[in-house]
Amino acid sequence: MQNGASMLSSGNHHLHNKSKQAPAAARPHKEYVQKREPYYQKRVDLFEQYYQREVDRVRAAKQADRHIKVTLPDGAVQDAVSGVTTPMDIAKTLAKSILKKAVVARVKAESATEARTWDLLRPLEEDCTLELCSFDDKIGKDTFWHSSSHILGQALELEFGVDLTIGPAIEEGFYYDCYLEDGRTLTDSDKAAIEKRMQQVVKETQSFQRVAVSRDEALAMFQENKFKVEIISNLPETATISLYRCGPMVDLCTGPHLPNTGYLKTQAVNNLSRAFWRADVSKDPLQRVYGITFPDKDSMKAYQHRMEQAKKRDHRLLGTQQELFFFDRLSPGSCFFLPNGARVYNNLIEFIKEVYWEYEYEEVVTPNIYNFDLWKTSGHADHYKQNMFSFDIEKQEFGLKPMNCPGHCVMFASRARSYRELPLRLADFGVLHRNEYSGALAGLTRVRRFQQDDAHVFCRPDQIKPELNRCLQMLKVVYNTFGLTYKMALSTRPQEKLGDDAMWDQAEGALQGALDESGLEWEMNEGDGAFYGPKIDITVYDALMRKFQCATIQLDFQLPNRFNLQYQTETGHERPVMIHRAILGSVERMFAILTEHYAAKWPFWLSPRQVMVVPISEASLEYAQQVRSQLRTAKLHVDVDATDRKMQKKVREAQLAQYNYILVVGEQEMKGQTVNVRTRDMQEHGMHPLADVTAKLLEERNSRSLASSFSKSNTGSGLATGAASGIEPANQEPVEAAAVAAKAGQSDDHQFDKARVN
């Protein structure tokens, strides 16, 4: 590990000579950098003072020579010195391949109940178990990209003289929000300068160093940055805060981090966007810079290829090309679905309605507007009002509903209920409104007006497990039909929760039992449940193996209490348990996911453009119209190309427009009441009787097959036969999509503040 003195020298050299490395003409932000240099240097000077305490602590630990035991995953035990031996020291005694891949450690102290992520260069303190994690592990990726955000922050400071705010790792990559004085902004033309500076930082192999300081010490260090001061000031006076330094960049951070910047073998800046401090449009405007890094060049190439594919599949682009939907400034965040888009939208809802019928859900219709007394009872008035649209009617406050559950509670309570009526399964496609910030709106993935396949099950405690099993069965049916793969996680009780432990034990046990019986893989997500109950989170993966969260299954013991819901038993009254359940989630969001999953090459049953009839000449136009009429009678979406273009041109245009089938008709077809079948993958399937074609298309639609009825390899469903239907599955391991996270605006600045300090 480099000591404090050597790092100070490196930092000073970097700060004092950077202005000589490029001519003034190439540095339009140079004056702001020079203005901030004294602040950057002050941070380094103070850090050196604080870091000396760490050096002294290690020296004292060496003299004390207190030995501890470190247990490895294979059961091997190594001797170590408390306050001296680091995970890196342990790694050096193992196979070279382990040392080469290790980026961070997981340490569970003998006295602790949970493991903690731990810097490879941070000394171990007591008897513990030790696990070394690589970039292939989620913890490894989080550490790798969190460290990368610090390098991005350093580049932004030294290139543009910014004030840094927060810079977290995200699902794939990282970002840093920064403030630029005098209304300055960054553009795509600035990406190259940022990347070049990041490359320089990596080349310098700057060490990450950690110190722990008091709140007053942290305030003294960051006094010139009002954003950091606000974060620090919101911490308790007695808080111990950790700081990390790499080169001239010092930041608030809980860590852990990589040993040094040299681990980042390839870097790229992939997006610039605007943001606001605390995600509040009334506060300072910020510039958000997204980046991506990898430990090898091949991973970067694969990532960039996927991102190029993602751009081509962007639902906003395809929605315009296929005339599916559009947005207008007159109603921000509320989508206008055109006829083609409405066909897809309605098909999704009709599909779920059929599943509801099979699983005996009852569809209900509830109001859109409620007196705010409802939201006070439910708790949303206190905790969710900022996300609601509210207004006064006759001197009383009302609000548009952002969710259906309180209305369903009112419906349950509308009359006396018997235990014999349960479970009561209520499904609602009512329109919902949420007051999202304009800067967070992004196509169909983040809107203000939407519908959900929202359902709530009111049941007895002994019915929880069978109802959960039904929910998981429904989930499997729907996602298999779409050709989406998915994973499940059980999110358990958070630290701040409502209800006693016995209730949570029962609820978590029921969820775990249902997951075990499903026969599907699932993982535990400790402490990530809702405050009112545990939940099953479902993550789906599209054809590019990007990850989305849509479905959820949640147990709720609180709303029945708040609404005083009860049912009559043979001996008295009991409180029902409430299960929140959605499979599509937002219909709009699922529309976007499926558009990109299929690349707008919709399977026949969902397709807004199912059949194009192409007459060879004007003489066969009348027969073409007859074909259209017969197929339309069967409720298929059919068009006729009546233009005077050549037949080959018409066929090609229909294929590019993603019509599933192109039926060519001429004099011969008219005489035999046949059609010549072609598919959008440019395959010709020859002449078939119109009646037979109609029957095959209806079978394909009604079975919701993902493959063409005319494909020789048709198995009836699944992405394995997707070529004929235009579905292009990816053969890759699941990865996260930075582009999706960026456009969905999923960050929560307040959560990140909490996560960045001890």
GROMACS .gro file of N, CA, C and O in nm, residues 528-597:
model
  280
  528ASP      N    1  -3.495  -0.616   0.230
  528ASP     CA    2  -3.542  -0.529   0.122
  528ASP      C    3  -3.693  -0.535   0.104
  528ASP      O    4  -3.745  -0.490   0.003
  529GLY      N    5  -3.764  -0.591   0.202
  529GLY     CA    6  -3.909  -0.595   0.193
  529GLY      C    7  -3.970  -0.458   0.216
  529GLY      O    8  -3.903  -0.363   0.257
  530ALA      N    9  -4.100  -0.447   0.188
  530ALA     CA   10  -4.171  -0.323   0.217
  530ALA      C   11  -4.194  -0.312   0.368
  530ALA      O   12  -4.190  -0.412   0.440
  531PHE      N   13  -4.217  -0.191   0.417
  531PHE     CA   14  -4.232  -0.173   0.561
  531PHE      C   15  -4.355  -0.244   0.614
  531PHE      O   16  -4.365  -0.275   0.732
  532TYR      N   17  -4.452  -0.273   0.524
  532TYR     CA   18  -4.577  -0.334   0.567
  532TYR      C   19  -4.581  -0.485   0.546
  532TYR      O   20  -4.677  -0.551   0.585
  533GLY      N   21  -4.478  -0.542   0.483
  533GLY     CA   22  -4.478  -0.686   0.464
  533GLY      C   23  -4.370  -0.731   0.368
  533GLY      O   24  -4.318  -0.651   0.289
  534PRO      N   25  -4.335  -0.861   0.372
  534PRO     CA   26  -4.234  -0.914   0.279
  534PRO      C   27  -4.293  -0.928   0.139
  534PRO      O   28  -4.415  -0.919   0.120
  535LYS      N   29  -4.206  -0.952   0.040
  535LYS     CA   30  -4.254  -0.959  -0.098
  535LYS      C   31  -4.163  -1.048  -0.181
  535LYS      O   32  -4.050  -1.077  -0.144
  536ILE      N   33  -4.219  -1.093  -0.294
  536ILE     CA   34  -4.141  -1.162  -0.395
  536ILE      C   35  -4.120  -1.066  -0.510
  536ILE      O   36  -4.217  -1.017  -0.570
  537ASP      N   37  -3.996  -1.035  -0.539
  537ASP     CA   38  -3.962  -0.947  -0.651
  537ASP      C   39  -3.925  -1.034  -0.771
  537ASP      O   40  -3.845  -1.127  -0.758
  538ILE      N   41  -3.980  -1.002  -0.885
  538ILE     CA   42  -3.956  -1.079  -1.007
  538ILE      C   43  -3.884  -0.991  -1.107
  538ILE      O   44  -3.931  -0.881  -1.140
  539THR      N   45  -3.771  -1.039  -1.155
  539THR     CA   46  -3.691  -0.968  -1.254
  539THR      C   47  -3.698  -1.043  -1.386
  539THR      O   48  -3.672  -1.164  -1.390
  540VAL      N   49  -3.738  -0.975  -1.494
  540VAL     CA   50  -3.747  -1.039  -1.625
  540VAL      C   51  -3.629  -0.995  -1.710
  540VAL      O   52  -3.573  -0.886  -1.691
  541TYR      N   53  -3.592  -1.081  -1.805
  541TYR     CA   54  -3.481  -1.053  -1.897
  541TYR      C   55  -3.533  -1.060  -2.040
  541TYR      O   56  -3.603  -1.154  -2.077
  542ASP      N   57  -3.498  -0.959  -2.119
  542ASP     CA   58  -3.543  -0.958  -2.257
  542ASP      C   59  -3.443  -1.029  -2.347
  542ASP      O   60  -3.350  -1.094  -2.300
  543ALA      N   61  -3.462  -1.016  -2.479
  543ALA     CA   62  -3.379  -1.087  -2.576
  543ALA      C   63  -3.234  -1.043  -2.570
  543ALA      O   64  -3.145  -1.118  -2.610
  544LEU      N   65  -3.206  -0.921  -2.521
  544LEU     CA   66  -3.069  -0.875  -2.504
  544LEU      C   67  -3.019  -0.903  -2.363
  544LEU      O   68  -2.912  -0.857  -2.324
  545MET      N   69  -3.099  -0.978  -2.286
  545MET     CA   70  -3.068  -1.014  -2.148
  545MET      C   71  -3.054  -0.891  -2.059
  545MET      O   72  -2.977  -0.891  -1.963
  546ARG      N   73  -3.130  -0.787  -2.092
  546ARG     CA   74  -3.139  -0.672  -2.002
  546ARG      C   75  -3.244  -0.703  -1.897
  546ARG      O   76  -3.341  -0.773  -1.921
  547LYS      N   77  -3.227  -0.645  -1.781
  547LYS     CA   78  -3.311  -0.680  -1.668
  547LYS      C   79  -3.412  -0.571  -1.637
  547LYS      O   80  -3.379  -0.452  -1.641
  548PHE      N   81  -3.536  -0.613  -1.607
  548PHE     CA   82  -3.643  -0.521  -1.571
  548PHE      C   83  -3.722  -0.580  -1.455
  548PHE      O   84  -3.742  -0.701  -1.448
  549GLN      N   85  -3.767  -0.493  -1.367
  549GLN     CA   86  -3.858  -0.540  -1.262
  549GLN      C   87  -3.999  -0.497  -1.297
  549GLN      O   88  -4.027  -0.378  -1.315
  550CYS      N   89  -4.088  -0.593  -1.311
  550CYS     CA   90  -4.227  -0.566  -1.349
  550CYS      C   91  -4.323  -0.623  -1.246
  550CYS      O   92  -4.400  -0.551  -1.184
  551ALA      N   93  -4.316  -0.754  -1.229
  551ALA     CA   94  -4.411  -0.822  -1.141
  551ALA      C   95  -4.371  -0.808  -0.995
  551ALA      O   96  -4.254  -0.788  -0.962
  552THR      N   97  -4.470  -0.820  -0.909
  552THR     CA   98  -4.444  -0.821  -0.765
  552THR      C   99  -4.556  -0.896  -0.696
  552THR      O  100  -4.672  -0.896  -0.743
  553ILE      N  101  -4.522  -0.964  -0.589
  553ILE     CA  102  -4.620  -1.032  -0.504
  553ILE      C  103  -4.587  -0.991  -0.362
  553ILE      O  104  -4.478  -1.021  -0.312
  554GLN      N  105  -4.679  -0.920  -0.296
  554GLN     CA  106  -4.651  -0.864  -0.165
  554GLN      C  107  -4.758  -0.905  -0.066
  554GLN      O  108  -4.877  -0.905  -0.098
  555LEU      N  109  -4.715  -0.940   0.054
  555LEU     CA  110  -4.809  -0.965   0.163
  555LEU      C  111  -4.824  -0.837   0.244
  555LEU      O  112  -4.726  -0.770   0.273
  556ASP      N  113  -4.948  -0.805   0.279
  556ASP     CA  114  -4.975  -0.680   0.351
  556ASP      C  115  -5.068  -0.709   0.468
  556ASP      O  116  -5.182  -0.752   0.450
  557PHE      N  117  -5.017  -0.687   0.590
  557PHE     CA  118  -5.099  -0.702   0.709
  557PHE      C  119  -5.146  -0.566   0.761
  557PHE      O  120  -5.224  -0.560   0.856
  558GLN      N  121  -5.096  -0.457   0.698
  558GLN     CA  122  -5.119  -0.324   0.753
  558GLN      C  123  -5.246  -0.258   0.701
  558GLN      O  124  -5.323  -0.200   0.778
  559LEU      N  125  -5.268  -0.262   0.568
  559LEU     CA  126  -5.390  -0.198   0.515
  559LEU      C  127  -5.517  -0.258   0.575
  559LEU      O  128  -5.611  -0.183   0.606
  560PRO      N  129  -5.527  -0.390   0.589
  560PRO     CA  130  -5.647  -0.443   0.657
  560PRO      C  131  -5.666  -0.385   0.796
  560PRO      O  132  -5.780  -0.364   0.840
  561ASN      N  133  -5.555  -0.358   0.866
  561ASN     CA  134  -5.565  -0.295   0.998
  561ASN      C  135  -5.611  -0.150   0.987
  561ASN      O  136  -5.699  -0.105   1.061
  562ARG      N  137  -5.550  -0.077   0.894
  562ARG     CA  138  -5.582   0.065   0.881
  562ARG      C  139  -5.727   0.086   0.840
  562ARG      O  140  -5.789   0.186   0.879
  563PHE      N  141  -5.781  -0.004   0.759
  563PHE     CA  142  -5.921   0.007   0.715
  563PHE      C  143  -6.016  -0.076   0.802
  563PHE      O  144  -6.135  -0.085   0.771
  564ASN      N  145  -5.963  -0.135   0.907
  564ASN     CA  146  -6.043  -0.215   1.000
  564ASN      C  147  -6.124  -0.321   0.926
  564ASN      O  148  -6.243  -0.341   0.951
  565LEU      N  149  -6.060  -0.391   0.835
  565LEU     CA  150  -6.128  -0.495   0.759
  565LEU      C  151  -6.141  -0.621   0.844
  565LEU      O  152  -6.050  -0.656   0.919
  566GLN      N  153  -6.256  -0.687   0.830
  566GLN     CA  154  -6.276  -0.810   0.905
  566GLN      C  155  -6.378  -0.899   0.836
  566GLN      O  156  -6.456  -0.853   0.753
  567TYR      N  157  -6.374  -1.025   0.870
  567TYR     CA  158  -6.473  -1.120   0.818
  567TYR      C  159  -6.524  -1.204   0.934
  567TYR      O  160  -6.457  -1.223   1.035
  568GLN      N  161  -6.646  -1.254   0.917
  568GLN     CA  162  -6.712  -1.333   1.021
  568GLN      C  163  -6.663  -1.477   1.017
  568GLN      O  164  -6.656  -1.540   0.911
  569THR      N  165  -6.624  -1.529   1.131
  569THR     CA  166  -6.589  -1.670   1.144
  569THR      C  167  -6.696  -1.739   1.226
  569THR      O  168  -6.794  -1.677   1.269
  570GLU      N  169  -6.679  -1.867   1.252
  570GLU     CA  170  -6.777  -1.940   1.333
  570GLU      C  171  -6.772  -1.897   1.479
  570GLU      O  172  -6.868  -1.919   1.554
  571THR      N  173  -6.661  -1.835   1.518
  571THR     CA  174  -6.646  -1.796   1.659
  571THR      C  175  -6.637  -1.646   1.682
  571THR      O  176  -6.628  -1.602   1.795
  572GLY      N  177  -6.634  -1.568   1.576
  572GLY     CA  178  -6.621  -1.423   1.593
  572GLY      C  179  -6.576  -1.356   1.465
  572GLY      O  180  -6.625  -1.389   1.357
  573HIS      N  181  -6.482  -1.262   1.477
  573HIS     CA  182  -6.432  -1.189   1.361
  573HIS      C  183  -6.279  -1.200   1.353
  573HIS      O  184  -6.211  -1.204   1.456
  574GLU      N  185  -6.230  -1.205   1.231
  574GLU     CA  186  -6.086  -1.210   1.207
  574GLU      C  187  -6.048  -1.106   1.102
  574GLU      O  188  -6.132  -1.059   1.025
  575ARG      N  189  -5.920  -1.072   1.103
  575ARG     CA  190  -5.867  -0.976   1.007
  575ARG      C  191  -5.815  -1.051   0.884
  575ARG      O  192  -5.740  -1.149   0.899
  576PRO      N  193  -5.854  -1.010   0.761
  576PRO     CA  194  -5.800  -1.079   0.643
  576PRO      C  195  -5.655  -1.039   0.616
  576PRO      O  196  -5.608  -0.934   0.660
  577VAL      N  197  -5.584  -1.124   0.544
  577VAL     CA  198  -5.452  -1.090   0.492
  577VAL      C  199  -5.470  -1.043   0.349
  577VAL      O  200  -5.554  -1.095   0.275
  578MET      N  201  -5.394  -0.944   0.310
  578MET     CA  202  -5.406  -0.885   0.176
  578MET      C  203  -5.281  -0.918   0.096
  578MET      O  204  -5.169  -0.900   0.143
  579ILE      N  205  -5.301  -0.968  -0.026
  579ILE     CA  206  -5.190  -0.995  -0.117
  579ILE      C  207  -5.198  -0.898  -0.234
  579ILE      O  208  -5.299  -0.896  -0.305
  580HIS      N  209  -5.095  -0.815  -0.250
  580HIS     CA  210  -5.084  -0.728  -0.368
  580HIS      C  211  -5.017  -0.809  -0.478
  580HIS      O  212  -4.914  -0.872  -0.453
  581ARG      N  213  -5.071  -0.804  -0.599
  581ARG     CA  214  -5.015  -0.887  -0.705
  581ARG      C  215  -5.029  -0.819  -0.841
  581ARG      O  216  -5.137  -0.773  -0.877
  582ALA      N  217  -4.918  -0.809  -0.913
  582ALA     CA  218  -4.918  -0.760  -1.051
  582ALA      C  219  -4.821  -0.845  -1.130
  582ALA      O  220  -4.718  -0.888  -1.077
  583ILE      N  221  -4.853  -0.871  -1.257
  583ILE     CA  222  -4.767  -0.953  -1.342
  583ILE      C  223  -4.706  -0.867  -1.452
  583ILE      O  224  -4.584  -0.859  -1.466
  584LEU      N  225  -4.790  -0.800  -1.530
  584LEU     CA  226  -4.736  -0.705  -1.626
  584LEU      C  227  -4.673  -0.587  -1.553
  584LEU      O  228  -4.577  -0.527  -1.601
  585GLY      N  229  -4.730  -0.555  -1.437
  585GLY     CA  230  -4.697  -0.428  -1.374
  585GLY      C  231  -4.772  -0.321  -1.450
  585GLY      O  232  -4.890  -0.333  -1.482
  586SER      N  233  -4.704  -0.215  -1.485
  586SER     CA  234  -4.762  -0.113  -1.572
  586SER      C  235  -4.774  -0.170  -1.714
  586SER      O  236  -4.678  -0.225  -1.768
  587VAL      N  237  -4.894  -0.159  -1.772
  587VAL     CA  238  -4.913  -0.207  -1.910
  587VAL      C  239  -4.822  -0.127  -2.003
  587VAL      O  240  -4.764  -0.183  -2.098
  588GLU      N  241  -4.808   0.002  -1.977
  588GLU     CA  242  -4.720   0.085  -2.059
  588GLU      C  243  -4.576   0.036  -2.053
  588GLU      O  244  -4.507   0.026  -2.157
  589ARG      N  245  -4.529   0.007  -1.936
  589ARG     CA  246  -4.390  -0.038  -1.921
  589ARG      C  247  -4.369  -0.173  -1.990
  589ARG      O  248  -4.267  -0.194  -2.058
  590MET      N  249  -4.465  -0.265  -1.973
  590MET     CA  250  -4.453  -0.394  -2.040
  590MET      C  251  -4.459  -0.377  -2.192
  590MET      O  252  -4.390  -0.448  -2.267
  591PHE      N  253  -4.540  -0.283  -2.239
  591PHE     CA  254  -4.546  -0.251  -2.382
  591PHE      C  255  -4.406  -0.213  -2.431
  591PHE      O  256  -4.359  -0.261  -2.535
  592ALA      N  257  -4.337  -0.128  -2.355
  592ALA     CA  258  -4.202  -0.085  -2.394
  592ALA      C  259  -4.105  -0.203  -2.393
  592ALA      O  260  -4.024  -0.219  -2.485
  593ILE      N  261  -4.112  -0.285  -2.289
  593ILE     CA  262  -4.021  -0.399  -2.278
  593ILE      C  263  -4.040  -0.496  -2.394
  593ILE      O  264  -3.944  -0.541  -2.457
  594LEU      N  265  -4.167  -0.527  -2.425
  594LEU     CA  266  -4.193  -0.622  -2.533
  594LEU      C  267  -4.159  -0.563  -2.669
  594LEU      O  268  -4.113  -0.635  -2.759
  595THR      N  269  -4.178  -0.433  -2.687
  595THR     CA  270  -4.139  -0.370  -2.813
  595THR      C  271  -3.991  -0.391  -2.838
  595THR      O  272  -3.948  -0.427  -2.949
  596GLU      N  273  -3.910  -0.372  -2.735
  596GLU     CA  274  -3.766  -0.387  -2.750
  596GLU      C  275  -3.724  -0.534  -2.749
  596GLU      O  276  -3.628  -0.573  -2.817
  597HIS      N  277  -3.797  -0.616  -2.675
  597HIS     CA  278  -3.768  -0.760  -2.672
  597HIS      C  279  -3.786  -0.822  -2.811
  597HIS      O  280  -3.700  -0.898  -2.858
   0.00000   0.00000   0.00000
